[in-house]
C-alpha positions in Angstrom: -106.5 25.5 83.6 -103.5 24.7 81.4 -103.2 21.6 79.2 -99.7 20.2 78.8 -98.5 17.2 76.8 -95.1 15.6 77.5 -92.9 15.0 74.5 -93.8 11.3 74.6 -97.5 12.0 74.9 -97.4 14.6 72.1 -95.6 12.1 69.9 -98.3 9.5 70.4 -101.0 12.2 69.9 -99.4 13.4 66.7 -99.1 9.8 65.3 -102.7 9.1 66.2 -103.8 12.3 64.4 -101.7 11.4 61.4 -103.4 8.0 61.3 -106.8 9.7 61.2 -105.7 12.0 58.4 -103.7 9.4 56.6 -104.8 5.9 57.7 -101.5 4.0 57.2 -99.9 1.5 59.5 -96.9 -0.8 59.3 -98.1 -4.2 58.1 -95.5 -5.9 60.3 -95.7 -4.2 63.7 -98.9 -2.1 63.3 -97.2 1.3 64.0 -99.5 4.1 63.0 -98.6 6.6 60.3 -96.0 4.3 58.6 -96.4 2.4 55.4 -93.7 0.1 56.9 -91.1 0.7 59.5 -87.5 0.7 58.1 -86.5 -1.6 61.0 -89.3 -4.0 60.1 -88.3 -4.1 56.5 -84.7 -4.7 57.5 -85.8 -7.5 59.7 -87.5 -9.2 56.7 -84.5 -8.9 54.5 -82.2 -11.3 56.3 -82.3 -14.3 54.0 -80.4 -13.7 50.7 -81.3 -16.3 48.0 -79.7 -16.9 44.6 -81.0 -19.3 42.0 -80.7 -20.0 38.3 -83.2 -17.9 36.4 -83.6 -20.6 33.9 -84.5 -23.6 36.1 -84.7 -22.3 39.7 -82.0 -24.5 41.2 -79.5 -22.9 43.5 -76.4 -21.2 42.2 -74.0 -22.3 40.8 -76.3 -24.2 38.5 -74.7 -27.3 36.9 -77.2 -27.2 34.0 -76.8 -23.5 33.2 -73.4 -22.5 34.5 -73.3 -19.3 32.5 -77.0 -18.5 32.6 -78.6 -15.5 34.3 -79.5 -15.6 38.0 -82.4 -14.6 40.1 -81.6 -13.0 43.5 -83.8 -12.2 46.5 -83.3 -10.7 49.9 -86.0 -12.7 51.7 -88.1 -15.8 51.6 -91.8 -15.4 50.7 -93.3 -16.5 54.0 -96.5 -15.5 55.7 -95.2 -12.1 56.9 -93.8 -11.2 53.5 -97.1 -12.2 51.9 -98.8 -9.8 54.2 -96.4 -7.0 53.4 -96.5 -7.6 49.6 -100.3 -7.6 49.8 -100.3 -4.3 51.6 -97.9 -2.9 49.0 -100.2 -3.9 46.1 -103.7 -3.4 47.5 -103.4 -0.6 50.2 -101.7 1.9 47.8 -98.5 1.6 49.9 -96.2 2.8 47.1 -93.5 3.9 49.5 -93.1 0.3 50.6 -92.2 -0.7 47.1 -89.6 2.1 46.8 -88.1 1.1 50.2 -87.9 -2.5 49.1 -85.9 -1.5 46.0 -83.5 0.5 48.1 -83.1 -2.4 50.6 -82.5 -4.8 47.7 -79.7 -2.5 46.4 -78.0 -2.3 49.8 -78.0 -6.1 50.0 -77.1 -7.2 46.5 -74.2 -6.1 44.4 -75.0 -4.0 41.4 -75.8 -6.1 38.4 -73.6 -6.0 35.3 -76.4 -4.2 33.4 -77.0 -0.8 31.9 -80.7 -0.7 32.7 -83.3 -2.1 35.1 -86.4 -3.5 33.4 -89.5 -4.1 35.6 -91.9 -6.9 34.9 -95.0 -5.2 33.4 -98.3 -4.6 35.2 -101.0 -7.0 34.3 -103.7 -5.7 32.0 -106.9 -4.9 33.8 -105.1 -4.5 37.1 -107.0 -2.4 39.6 -103.8 -0.6 40.5 -102.7 2.6 38.7 -99.1 1.9 39.6 -96.7 -0.9 38.8 -95.0 -2.1 42.1 -92.2 -3.7 40.1 -91.4 -0.4 38.6 -91.3 1.3 42.0 -89.0 -1.4 43.3 -86.8 -0.9 40.3 -86.7 2.9 40.8 -85.7 2.4 44.5 -82.9 0.1 43.5 -81.8 2.3 40.6 -81.4 5.3 42.8 -78.9 3.4 45.0 -77.1 1.6 42.2 -77.1 4.5 39.7 -78.8 2.4 37.0 -81.7 3.8 34.9 -85.1 2.1 34.8 -86.6 1.3 31.4 -90.3 0.4 31.2 -90.3 -1.4 27.9 -92.3 -4.6 28.5 -96.0 -5.4 28.1 -98.3 -8.4 28.4 -99.3 -9.7 25.0 -103.0 -10.2 24.2 -105.2 -11.5 27.0 -102.5 -13.8 28.5 -102.3 -11.5 31.5 -105.7 -12.8 32.6 -104.3 -16.2 32.9 -101.1 -15.0 34.7 -103.2 -13.1 37.3 -104.8 -16.4 38.3 -101.4 -17.7 39.3 -100.9 -21.4 40.2 -101.2 -23.9 37.4 -102.1 -21.3 34.7 -98.9 -19.4 35.3 -96.8 -22.5 34.7 -98.0 -22.6 31.1 -97.3 -19.1 29.9 -96.8 -19.0 26.1 -93.4 -17.9 24.9 -94.8 -14.6 23.6 -96.7 -13.9 26.8 -94.6 -10.7 27.3 -93.3 -8.5 24.5 -91.1 -5.5 24.1 -93.4 -2.5 23.5 -90.9 0.4 24.3 -87.7 1.7 22.9 -84.7 -0.4 23.9 -82.0 1.9 22.4 -79.1 2.2 24.8 -80.2 -0.9 26.8 -77.9 -3.6 25.7 -77.8 -5.7 28.9 -80.7 -5.6 31.4 -81.5 -6.7 34.9 -85.2 -7.7 35.4 -87.0 -6.6 38.5 -90.1 -7.9 40.2 -91.6 -8.1 43.7 -91.9 -11.9 44.1 -90.6 -15.0 42.3 -93.0 -17.9 42.6 -92.9 -20.3 39.6 -90.3 -18.0 37.8 -92.2 -18.2 34.5 -93.1 -14.5 34.4 -89.4 -13.6 34.7 -88.5 -16.1 32.1 -91.1 -14.8 29.7 -89.7 -11.3 30.2 -86.2 -12.5 29.6 -87.3 -14.2 26.3 -88.9 -10.9 25.2 -85.8 -8.9 25.8 -83.4 -11.4 24.2 -85.7 -11.7 21.2 -85.0 -8.0 20.6 -81.3 -8.4 21.0 -81.0 -7.2 24.7 -79.0 -9.5 26.9 -80.2 -10.3 30.4 -77.7 -10.4 33.3 -80.3 -11.7 35.7 -83.2 -10.7 37.9 -83.7 -9.3 41.4 -86.8 -9.6 43.5 -87.8 -8.8 47.0 -88.8 -12.3 48.0 -88.8 -15.8 46.6 -90.9 -18.9 47.2 
């Protein structure tokens, strides 16, 4: 008795087997064997947003007409929260890289000679920095190198991890430059989500304190 699978059946069987061996599924549509479907990611990146990095008002900003910007490709809605959570807590590193590549295809290259990711919080349960992976994905498309030069100062990261009200009161030295900035005269900051904007502003202060200009910031999504 022979056993035959049609091409469609074989594909479904192979995907199911892949799910058993590597239990991943798209956080948007649930497709097995995918950290996220490219089409699902594209569907989320349909709302470009640009605000003033300093105060969060829409560009052009009357208060800071020459100040740096913050640009996103999507709004931080319920679906994006689910995707970002999967990226951070389900070890979906590929999602972060794909986000960076998608950002770079939607946003013009920044006037910067390096991309600087926001640092990973101290004590994080992750062994990877999703902001760095996003920056690497964008850097591959833009042809701009990534420089991991920032770090949280002292124990302030414990406050920032709590989010909400605590994050609104980050001290000015919450983030410091801990790496070599040589050759990086003008940077573009990178993070996954902008909520209050204070983390990005603290990163900007740290870079400018060391003589590195900040063209702006790019993020996947924005509140």
